[in-house]
XYZ file of C-alpha atoms in Angstrom:
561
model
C 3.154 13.066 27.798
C 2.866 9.416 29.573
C 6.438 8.114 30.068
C 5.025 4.825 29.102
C 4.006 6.400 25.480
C 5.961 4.711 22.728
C 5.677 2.537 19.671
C 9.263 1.881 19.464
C 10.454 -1.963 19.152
C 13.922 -1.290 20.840
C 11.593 -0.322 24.455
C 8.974 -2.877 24.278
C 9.906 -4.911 27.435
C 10.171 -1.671 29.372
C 6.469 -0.991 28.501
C 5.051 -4.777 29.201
C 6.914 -4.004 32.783
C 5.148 -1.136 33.154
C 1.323 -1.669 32.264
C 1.009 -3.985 34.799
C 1.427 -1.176 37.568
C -0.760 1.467 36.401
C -4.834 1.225 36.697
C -5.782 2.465 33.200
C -8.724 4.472 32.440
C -9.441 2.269 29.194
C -7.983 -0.384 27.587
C -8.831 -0.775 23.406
C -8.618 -4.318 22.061
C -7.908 -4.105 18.552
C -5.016 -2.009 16.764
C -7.294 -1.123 13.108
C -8.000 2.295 12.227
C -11.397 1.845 14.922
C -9.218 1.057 17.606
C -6.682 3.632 17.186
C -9.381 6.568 16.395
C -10.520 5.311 19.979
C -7.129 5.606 21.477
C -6.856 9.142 20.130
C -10.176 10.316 21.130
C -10.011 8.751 24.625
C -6.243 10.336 24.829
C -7.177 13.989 23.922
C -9.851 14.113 26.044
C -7.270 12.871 29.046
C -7.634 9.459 29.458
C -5.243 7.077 30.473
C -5.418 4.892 27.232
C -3.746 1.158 26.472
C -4.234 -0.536 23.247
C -3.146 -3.544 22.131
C -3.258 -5.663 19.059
C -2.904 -9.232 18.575
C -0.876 -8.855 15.211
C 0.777 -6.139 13.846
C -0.887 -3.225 13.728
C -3.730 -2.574 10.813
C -3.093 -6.313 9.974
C -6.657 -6.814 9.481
C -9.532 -5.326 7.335
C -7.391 -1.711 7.732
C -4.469 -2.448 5.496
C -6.954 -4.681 3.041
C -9.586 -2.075 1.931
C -9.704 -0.018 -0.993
C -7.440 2.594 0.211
C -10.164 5.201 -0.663
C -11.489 7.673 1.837
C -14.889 8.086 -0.532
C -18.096 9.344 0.642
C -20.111 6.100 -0.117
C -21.822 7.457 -3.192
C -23.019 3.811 -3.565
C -24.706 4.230 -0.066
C -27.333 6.184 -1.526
C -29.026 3.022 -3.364
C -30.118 2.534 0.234
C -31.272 5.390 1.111
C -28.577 5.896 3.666
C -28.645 9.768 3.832
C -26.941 10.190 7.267
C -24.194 8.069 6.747
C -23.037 9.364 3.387
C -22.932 12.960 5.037
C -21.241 11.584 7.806
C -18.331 10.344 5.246
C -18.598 12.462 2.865
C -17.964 15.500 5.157
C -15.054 13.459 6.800
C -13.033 13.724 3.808
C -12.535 17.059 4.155
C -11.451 16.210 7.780
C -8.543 13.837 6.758
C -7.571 15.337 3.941
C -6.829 18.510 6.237
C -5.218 16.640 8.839
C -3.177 14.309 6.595
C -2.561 16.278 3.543
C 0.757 14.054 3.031
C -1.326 11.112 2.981
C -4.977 11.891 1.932
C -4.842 13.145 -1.596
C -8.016 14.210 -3.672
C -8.465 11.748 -6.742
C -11.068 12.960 -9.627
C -13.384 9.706 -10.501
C -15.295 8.798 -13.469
C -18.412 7.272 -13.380
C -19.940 6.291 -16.397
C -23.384 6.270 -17.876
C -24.030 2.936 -19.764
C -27.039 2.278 -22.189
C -29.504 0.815 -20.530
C -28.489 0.939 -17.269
C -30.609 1.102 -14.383
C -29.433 4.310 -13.853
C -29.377 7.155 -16.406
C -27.639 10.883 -17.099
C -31.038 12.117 -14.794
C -30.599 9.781 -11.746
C -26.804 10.079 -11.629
C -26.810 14.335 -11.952
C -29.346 13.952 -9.068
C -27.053 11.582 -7.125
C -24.170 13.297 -7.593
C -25.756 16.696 -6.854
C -27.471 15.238 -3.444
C -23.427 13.801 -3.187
C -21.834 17.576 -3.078
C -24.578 19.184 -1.292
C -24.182 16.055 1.963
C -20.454 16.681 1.672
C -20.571 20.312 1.928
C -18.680 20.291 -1.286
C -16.798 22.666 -2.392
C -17.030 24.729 -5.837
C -13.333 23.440 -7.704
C -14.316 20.064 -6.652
C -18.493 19.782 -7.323
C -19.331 17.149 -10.203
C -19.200 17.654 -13.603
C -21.056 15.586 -16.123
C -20.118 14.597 -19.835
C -21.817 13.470 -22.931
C -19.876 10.705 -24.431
C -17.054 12.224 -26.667
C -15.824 14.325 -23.604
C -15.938 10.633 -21.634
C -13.663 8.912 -24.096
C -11.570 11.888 -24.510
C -11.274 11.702 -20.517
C -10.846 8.046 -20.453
C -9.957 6.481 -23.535
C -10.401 3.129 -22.937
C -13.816 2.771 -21.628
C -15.933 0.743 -24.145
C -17.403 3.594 -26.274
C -20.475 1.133 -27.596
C -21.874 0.933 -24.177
C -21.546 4.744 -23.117
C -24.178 7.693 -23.043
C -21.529 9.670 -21.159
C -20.547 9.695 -17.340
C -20.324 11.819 -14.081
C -17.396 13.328 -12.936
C -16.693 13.656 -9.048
C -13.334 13.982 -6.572
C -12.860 11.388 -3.855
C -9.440 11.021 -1.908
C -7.130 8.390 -1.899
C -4.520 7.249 1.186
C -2.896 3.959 2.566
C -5.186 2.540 4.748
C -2.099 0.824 6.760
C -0.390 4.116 7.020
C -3.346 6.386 8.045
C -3.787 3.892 10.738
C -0.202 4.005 10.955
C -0.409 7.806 11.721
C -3.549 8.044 13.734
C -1.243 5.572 16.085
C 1.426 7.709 16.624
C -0.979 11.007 17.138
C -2.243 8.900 20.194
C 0.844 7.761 21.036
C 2.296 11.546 21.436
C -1.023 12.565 23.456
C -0.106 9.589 25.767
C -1.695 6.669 24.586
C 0.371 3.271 25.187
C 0.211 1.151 21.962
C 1.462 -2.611 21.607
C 1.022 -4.895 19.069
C 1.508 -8.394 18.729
C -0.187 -8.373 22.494
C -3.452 -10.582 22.761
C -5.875 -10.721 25.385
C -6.127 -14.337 26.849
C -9.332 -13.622 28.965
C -11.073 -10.450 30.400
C -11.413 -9.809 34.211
C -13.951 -9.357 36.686
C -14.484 -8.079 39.820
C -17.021 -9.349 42.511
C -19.574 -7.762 40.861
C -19.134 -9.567 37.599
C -18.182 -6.144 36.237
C -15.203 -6.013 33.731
C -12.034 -4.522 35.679
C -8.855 -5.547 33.285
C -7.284 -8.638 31.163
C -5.226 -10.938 30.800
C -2.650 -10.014 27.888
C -0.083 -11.999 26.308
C 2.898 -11.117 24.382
C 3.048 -13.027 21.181
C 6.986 -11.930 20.694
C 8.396 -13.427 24.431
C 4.972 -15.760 25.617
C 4.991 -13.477 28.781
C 1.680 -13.102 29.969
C 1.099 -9.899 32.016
C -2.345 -9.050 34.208
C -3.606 -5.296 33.687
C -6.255 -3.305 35.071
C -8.447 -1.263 33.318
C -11.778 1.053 34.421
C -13.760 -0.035 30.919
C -13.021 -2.262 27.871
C -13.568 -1.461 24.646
C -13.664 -3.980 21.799
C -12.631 -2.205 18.341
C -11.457 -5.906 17.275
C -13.398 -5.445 13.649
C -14.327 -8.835 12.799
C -13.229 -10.503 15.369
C -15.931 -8.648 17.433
C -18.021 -10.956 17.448
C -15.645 -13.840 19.152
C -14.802 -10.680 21.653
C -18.609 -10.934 22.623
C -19.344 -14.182 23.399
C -15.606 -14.532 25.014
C -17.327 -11.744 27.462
C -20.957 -13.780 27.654
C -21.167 -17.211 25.876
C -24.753 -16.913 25.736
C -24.436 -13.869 23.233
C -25.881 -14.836 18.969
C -23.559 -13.176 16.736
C -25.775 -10.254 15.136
C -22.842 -9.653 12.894
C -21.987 -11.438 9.497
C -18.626 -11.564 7.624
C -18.484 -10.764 3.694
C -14.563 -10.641 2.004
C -13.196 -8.084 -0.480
C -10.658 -8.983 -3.059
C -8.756 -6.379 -5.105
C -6.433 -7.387 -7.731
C -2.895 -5.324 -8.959
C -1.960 -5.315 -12.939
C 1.234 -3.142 -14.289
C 0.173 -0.067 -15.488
C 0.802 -0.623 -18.906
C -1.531 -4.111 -19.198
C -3.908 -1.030 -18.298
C -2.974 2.298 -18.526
C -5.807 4.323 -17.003
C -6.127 8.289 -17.772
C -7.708 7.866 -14.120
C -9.803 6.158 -11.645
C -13.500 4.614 -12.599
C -15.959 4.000 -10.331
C -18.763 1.326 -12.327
C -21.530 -0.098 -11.549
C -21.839 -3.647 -12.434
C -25.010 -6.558 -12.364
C -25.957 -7.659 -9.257
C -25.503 -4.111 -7.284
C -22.245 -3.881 -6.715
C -19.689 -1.059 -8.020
C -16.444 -1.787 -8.832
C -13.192 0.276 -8.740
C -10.293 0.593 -11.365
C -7.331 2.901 -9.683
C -4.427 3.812 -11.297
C -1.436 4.194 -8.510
C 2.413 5.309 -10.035
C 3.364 1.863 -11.868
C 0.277 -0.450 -11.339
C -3.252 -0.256 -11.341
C -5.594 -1.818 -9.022
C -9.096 -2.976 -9.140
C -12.016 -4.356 -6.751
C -13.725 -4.967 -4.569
C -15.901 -8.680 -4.338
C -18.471 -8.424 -1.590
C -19.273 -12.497 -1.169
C -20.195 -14.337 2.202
C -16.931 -15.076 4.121
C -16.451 -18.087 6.779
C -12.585 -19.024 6.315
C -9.673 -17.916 7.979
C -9.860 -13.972 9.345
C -6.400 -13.682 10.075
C -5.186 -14.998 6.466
C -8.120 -14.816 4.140
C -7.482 -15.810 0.459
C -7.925 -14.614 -3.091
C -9.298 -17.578 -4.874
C -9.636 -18.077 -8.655
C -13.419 -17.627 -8.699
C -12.482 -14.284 -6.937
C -9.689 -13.385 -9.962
C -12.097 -14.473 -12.819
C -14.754 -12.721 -11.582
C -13.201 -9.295 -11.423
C -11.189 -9.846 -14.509
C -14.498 -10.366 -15.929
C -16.197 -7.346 -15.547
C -12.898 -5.057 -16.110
C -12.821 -6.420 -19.882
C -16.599 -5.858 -20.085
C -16.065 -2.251 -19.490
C -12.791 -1.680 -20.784
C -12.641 -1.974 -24.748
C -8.748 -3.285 -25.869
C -7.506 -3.877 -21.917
C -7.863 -8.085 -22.078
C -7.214 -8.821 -18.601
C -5.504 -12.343 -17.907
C -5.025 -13.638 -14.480
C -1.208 -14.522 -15.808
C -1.128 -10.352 -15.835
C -2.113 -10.030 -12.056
C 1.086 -9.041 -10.219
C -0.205 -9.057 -6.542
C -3.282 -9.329 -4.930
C -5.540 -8.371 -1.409
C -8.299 -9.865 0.615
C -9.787 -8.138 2.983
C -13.071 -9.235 5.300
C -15.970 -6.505 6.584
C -17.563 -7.110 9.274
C -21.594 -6.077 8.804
C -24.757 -6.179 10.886
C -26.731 -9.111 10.016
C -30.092 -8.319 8.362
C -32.157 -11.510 7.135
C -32.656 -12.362 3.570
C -30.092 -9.657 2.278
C -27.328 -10.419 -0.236
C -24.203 -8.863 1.402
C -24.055 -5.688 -1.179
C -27.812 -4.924 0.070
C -27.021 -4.966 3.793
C -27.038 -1.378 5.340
C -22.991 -0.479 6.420
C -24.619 1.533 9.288
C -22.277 1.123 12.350
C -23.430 -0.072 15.703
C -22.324 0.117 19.786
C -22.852 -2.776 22.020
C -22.445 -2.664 25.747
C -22.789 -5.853 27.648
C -23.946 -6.596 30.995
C -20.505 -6.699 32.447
C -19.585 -2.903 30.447
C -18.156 -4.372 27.436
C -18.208 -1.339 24.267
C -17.832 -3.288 21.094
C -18.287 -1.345 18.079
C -19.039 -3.030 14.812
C -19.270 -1.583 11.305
C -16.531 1.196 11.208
C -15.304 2.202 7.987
C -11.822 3.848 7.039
C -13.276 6.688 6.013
C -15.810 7.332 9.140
C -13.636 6.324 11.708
C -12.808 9.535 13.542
C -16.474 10.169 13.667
C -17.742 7.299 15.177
C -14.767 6.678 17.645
C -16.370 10.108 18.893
C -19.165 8.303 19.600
C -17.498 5.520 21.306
C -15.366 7.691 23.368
C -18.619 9.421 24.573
C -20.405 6.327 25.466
C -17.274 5.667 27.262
C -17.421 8.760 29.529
C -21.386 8.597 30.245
C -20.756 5.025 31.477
C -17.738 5.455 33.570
C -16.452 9.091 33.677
C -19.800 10.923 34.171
C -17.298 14.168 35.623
C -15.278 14.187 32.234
C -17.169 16.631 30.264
C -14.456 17.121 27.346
C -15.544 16.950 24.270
C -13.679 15.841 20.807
C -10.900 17.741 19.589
C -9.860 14.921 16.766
C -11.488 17.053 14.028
C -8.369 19.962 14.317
C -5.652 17.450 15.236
C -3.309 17.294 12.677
C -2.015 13.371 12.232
C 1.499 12.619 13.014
C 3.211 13.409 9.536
C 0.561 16.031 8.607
C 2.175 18.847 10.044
C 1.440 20.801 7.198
C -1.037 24.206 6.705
C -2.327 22.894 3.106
C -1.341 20.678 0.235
C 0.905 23.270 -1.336
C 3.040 23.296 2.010
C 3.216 19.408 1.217
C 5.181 20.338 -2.545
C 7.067 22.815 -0.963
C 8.849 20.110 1.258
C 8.880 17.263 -1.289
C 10.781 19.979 -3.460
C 12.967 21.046 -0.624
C 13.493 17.339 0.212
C 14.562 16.409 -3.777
C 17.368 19.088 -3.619
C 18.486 16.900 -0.879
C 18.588 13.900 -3.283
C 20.370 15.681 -5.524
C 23.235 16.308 -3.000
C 23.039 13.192 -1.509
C 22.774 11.332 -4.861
C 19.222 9.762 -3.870
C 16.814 8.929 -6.451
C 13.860 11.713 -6.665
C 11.181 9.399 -6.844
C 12.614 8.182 -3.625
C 11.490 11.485 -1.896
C 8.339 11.544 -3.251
C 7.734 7.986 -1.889
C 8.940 9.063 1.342
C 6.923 12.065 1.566
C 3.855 10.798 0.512
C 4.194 7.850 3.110
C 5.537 9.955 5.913
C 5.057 13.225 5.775
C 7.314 15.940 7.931
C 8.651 12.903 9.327
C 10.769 12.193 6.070
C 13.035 14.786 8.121
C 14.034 12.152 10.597
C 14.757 9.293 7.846
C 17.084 11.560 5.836
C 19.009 12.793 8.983
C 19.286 8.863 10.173
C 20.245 8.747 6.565
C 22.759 11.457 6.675
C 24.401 9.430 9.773
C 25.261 6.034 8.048
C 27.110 8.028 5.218
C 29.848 7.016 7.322
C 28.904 3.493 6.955
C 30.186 3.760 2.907
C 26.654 2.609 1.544
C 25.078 3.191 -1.632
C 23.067 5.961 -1.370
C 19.911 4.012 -1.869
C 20.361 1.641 0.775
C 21.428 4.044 3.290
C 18.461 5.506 2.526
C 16.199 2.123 2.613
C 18.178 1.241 6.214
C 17.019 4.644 7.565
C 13.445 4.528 6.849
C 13.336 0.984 8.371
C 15.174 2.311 11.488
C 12.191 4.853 11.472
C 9.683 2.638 11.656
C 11.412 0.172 13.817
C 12.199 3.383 16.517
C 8.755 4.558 15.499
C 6.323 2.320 14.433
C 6.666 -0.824 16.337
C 7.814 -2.700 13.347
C 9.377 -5.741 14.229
C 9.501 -8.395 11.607
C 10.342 -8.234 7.833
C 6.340 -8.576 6.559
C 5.332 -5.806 9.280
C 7.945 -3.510 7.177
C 7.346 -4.958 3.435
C 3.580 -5.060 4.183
C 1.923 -2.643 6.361
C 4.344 0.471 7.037
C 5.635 0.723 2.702
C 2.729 -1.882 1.110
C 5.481 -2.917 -1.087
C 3.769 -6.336 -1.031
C 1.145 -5.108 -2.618
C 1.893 -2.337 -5.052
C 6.221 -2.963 -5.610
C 6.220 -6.908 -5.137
C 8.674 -7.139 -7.784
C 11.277 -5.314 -6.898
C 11.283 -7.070 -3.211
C 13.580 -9.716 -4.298
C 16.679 -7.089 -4.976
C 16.049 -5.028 -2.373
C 15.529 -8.119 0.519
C 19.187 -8.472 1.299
C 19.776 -5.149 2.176
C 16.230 -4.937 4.536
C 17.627 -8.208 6.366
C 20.764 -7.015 7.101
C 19.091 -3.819 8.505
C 16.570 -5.762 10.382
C 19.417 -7.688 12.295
C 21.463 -4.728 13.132
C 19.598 -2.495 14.352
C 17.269 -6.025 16.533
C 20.191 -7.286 17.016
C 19.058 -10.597 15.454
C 20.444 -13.945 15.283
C 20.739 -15.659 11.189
C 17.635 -18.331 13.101
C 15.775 -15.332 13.624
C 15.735 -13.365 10.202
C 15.598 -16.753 8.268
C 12.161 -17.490 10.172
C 10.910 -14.251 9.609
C 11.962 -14.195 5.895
C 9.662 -17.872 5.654
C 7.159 -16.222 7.202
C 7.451 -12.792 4.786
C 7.669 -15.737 2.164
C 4.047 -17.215 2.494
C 2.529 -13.607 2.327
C 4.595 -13.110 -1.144
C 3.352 -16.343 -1.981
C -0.432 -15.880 -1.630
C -0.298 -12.607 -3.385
C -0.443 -14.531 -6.555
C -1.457 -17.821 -5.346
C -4.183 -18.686 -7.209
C -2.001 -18.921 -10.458
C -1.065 -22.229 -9.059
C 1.854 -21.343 -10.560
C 5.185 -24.072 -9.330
C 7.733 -20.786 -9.092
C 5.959 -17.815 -7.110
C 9.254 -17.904 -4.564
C 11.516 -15.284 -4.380
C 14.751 -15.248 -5.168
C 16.632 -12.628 -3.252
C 19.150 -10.618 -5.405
């Protein structure tokens, strides 16, 4: 392994030291779940890899989707054969590789009276669905007359039902598989930094890109490194990437946001998920997850702020809308909302299209000067096309490198598991822990199902600070953030609440009690000043804030406990 391989906080200015005196073979702008399928492509086929990211890592569009790895069902409307069996068949990739992290999740689609599509066109589409996805037999699609639909899913509106399909997806944390995919490069040798932005690219003589100028957001150090090619993975940024590289370059991409919205599971307590098509051509998602349920997406024209974009009221109303259209009883407020999402996709531009019609095919650039951007990359297709990218890569520059993917049989960091029942067997040897250690058991299946085989380092970091004379829940809490400090290049408060446990977004109420023991953690083990966690808790603030922002409400602060 590269002794400059890491994601660990604590070694950070070792690593800035060091990139600046090795040539690397590629360097990745852009730490999303395109960017780091890149890393661990180029890695594993022996590249000399550095990627860097100018906020945390998966801070954009891959901690903001859907957390779904679905075959694009909906990409059929458009005729889009060879991408559905492109994602379709890569759920069977992840969910072998990640089987900690990439669960299946059975989904109800349902047939409503006149509706452009009936029990006919949606056996057909689900049938072409399984046979592109190699699907199969426990998990090929069933379909139901009415009474079996309300029996499955009681609260569907029974007035406007003929009956529905029944098909599995898979559902992850987008953050976390990003998260993991990370790490997998990292231990093949990649060198990963966030909160490192590229000030300018480099040329040499022959106006051909050599390198960049990088800046590190946490110190202001800015540090020259060379690099063989350049591969934007910057998602939608890429566009701003381009022209950066040749200001006479017209944007061919477009920007369109996603909004999903989070409601306690008893304001509406789905049997299970529901996938629904709704006027205008888009489908919407209703997802139960442990104590909430969640709901999206939007898919509206976006020209605000990419690194913070919003969930406005129109967004709220909207959804809210069409979840009490379909759902008889459920009476969705915005007051009920308990936390909230944006996310923003970048898509190819295509003239006179509303944003749902516009094809999600994915595209590679290469400039004059050997820029790659790749635009279009969804969570779900990733590994696949960072294939491709990683092979334009080697016919450009490495014509003698005739390796070819391995990332198809490389289990994810976490995943180290032969199937899903190898997964219960360690959440159940992992409880009779907690029950020695007095732990809570849902604790350990949290941990588990965010972690994997790696839970083993948190409780043995655990088992260390017994001496400390913690409760056993916060010993426990201070261990899993030392993990992903050591581990996962955390280094703030929102980083930790956010991205590595999406507390934010699916636990935001229970942040306030737990916040004094994660600051205390946070300066021991950074060894930070009171000036130091106090900024970063304002910061954490405005994110806990916006969740619920558009209630306008005067107290969204949080108190800490």
């Amino acid at each position: 392994m590269n002794a400059l391989a890491g994601i660990s906080t604590l070694d950070r200015d070792k690593y800035f030291s060091a990139v600046t005196t090795t040539t690397f073979d590629v360097l990745v702008i852009g730490g999303g779940i395109m960017g780091a399928g890149i890393a661990l492509d180029a890695a594993t086929r022996g590249l000399k890899v550095l990627l860097v990211e100018k906020q945390d890592f998966a801070a954009g569009t891959s901690s903001r989707s859907t957390k779904l790895i679905h075959g694009g069902l909906r990409y059929l409307k458009n005729f889009e054969i060879g991408l559905v069996r492109t994602v379709a068949s890569e759920r069977k990739v992840l969910h072998r590789n990640a089987p900690h992290l990439v669960l299946p999740e059975p989904m109800l689609i349902p047939i409503l009276k006149n509706a452009s599509y009936g029990y006919w066109a949606t056996k057909a589409g689900l049938t072409l669905y399984d046979f592109l996805g190699n699907v199969e037999a426990p998990e090929r699609h069933r379909m139901l007359d009415k009474k079996a639909t309300v029996n499955q899913e009681p609260l569907l509106n029974p007035e406007k039902l003929q009956g529905a399909g029944c098909f599995v997806e898979f559902r992850t944390d987008d953050g976390r598989l990003t998260m993991e995919v990370l790490k997998t490069a990292r231990n093949s040798g990649a060198v990963c930094l966030n909160y490192c932005e590229l000030n300018c690219f480099t040329y040499d003589e022959e106006k051909q890109l050599n390198g960049a100028e990088l800046q590190d957001k946490l110190t202001g150090n800015n540090y020259l490194v060379k690099a063989q090619c350049v591969i934007n993975a910057t998602g939608p940024w890429s566009a701003k990437l381009m022209q950066q590289d040749d200001q006479k370059r017209i944007s061919e991409l477009i920007h369109t946001k996603g909004v999903h919205l989070v409601v306690p599971f008893q304001k509406f307590p789905l049997k299970q998920s529901v996938y629904f098509d709704i006027p205008g051509g888009r489908m919407l998602f209703a997802i139960p997850r442990y104590d909430v349920t969640y709901l999206g997406t939007t898919d509206t024209p976006f020209t605000g702020n990419l690194e913070n974009p919003t969930v406005e009221k129109e967004d709220v109303t909207y959804l809210l809308a069409e979840i009490n259209n379909m759902f008889s009883g459920v009476n969705l407020k915005a007051s009920d909302v308990v936390s909230s999402w944006a996310g923003v996709r970048v898509l190819l531009y295509e003239a006179n299209k509303k944003p749902s019609e516009i094809s999600r095919k994915d595209e590679i650039f290469t400039s004059a000067s050997g820029l790659i951007t790749v635009a279009g990359g969804k969570l779900t297709g990733y590994r696949k096309l960072a294939e491709q990218v990683v092979n334009k890569t080697l016919e450009m520059h490495f014509p003698e490198n005739r390796q070819t993917s391995r990332t198809a049989k490389i289990k994810l960091a976490g995943g180290d598991f032969e199937n899903a029942d190898a997964v219960k067997a360690f959440l159940k040897s992992c409880q009779e822990i907690a029950h020695i250690h007095k732990y809570v058991p849902e604790t350990m299946a949290y941990l588990v199902r965010t972690y994997g085989i790696n839970t083993k380092a948190i409780l043995k970091e655990a088992c260390r600070l017994k001496a400390e004379n913690l409760a056993p829940e916060n010993r426990l809490l201070q261990a899993e953030i030392c993990y992903t400090i050591q581990n996962e290049g955390v280094t703030n408060l929102s980083d930790f609440l956010i991205r590595r446990t999406g507390k934010l977004y699916f636990e935001r109420e229970t942040i306030a009690a737990i916040l004094p023991t994660v600051k205390a953690a946070f300066q021991k083990i950074l060894n930070l000043g009171n000036d130091e966690i106090e900024k970063q808790e304002t910061e954490f603030q405005k994110h806990y804030e916006a969740a619920v922002a558009f209630k306008n409400e005067s107290k969204n602060a949080m108190v800490s406990a």
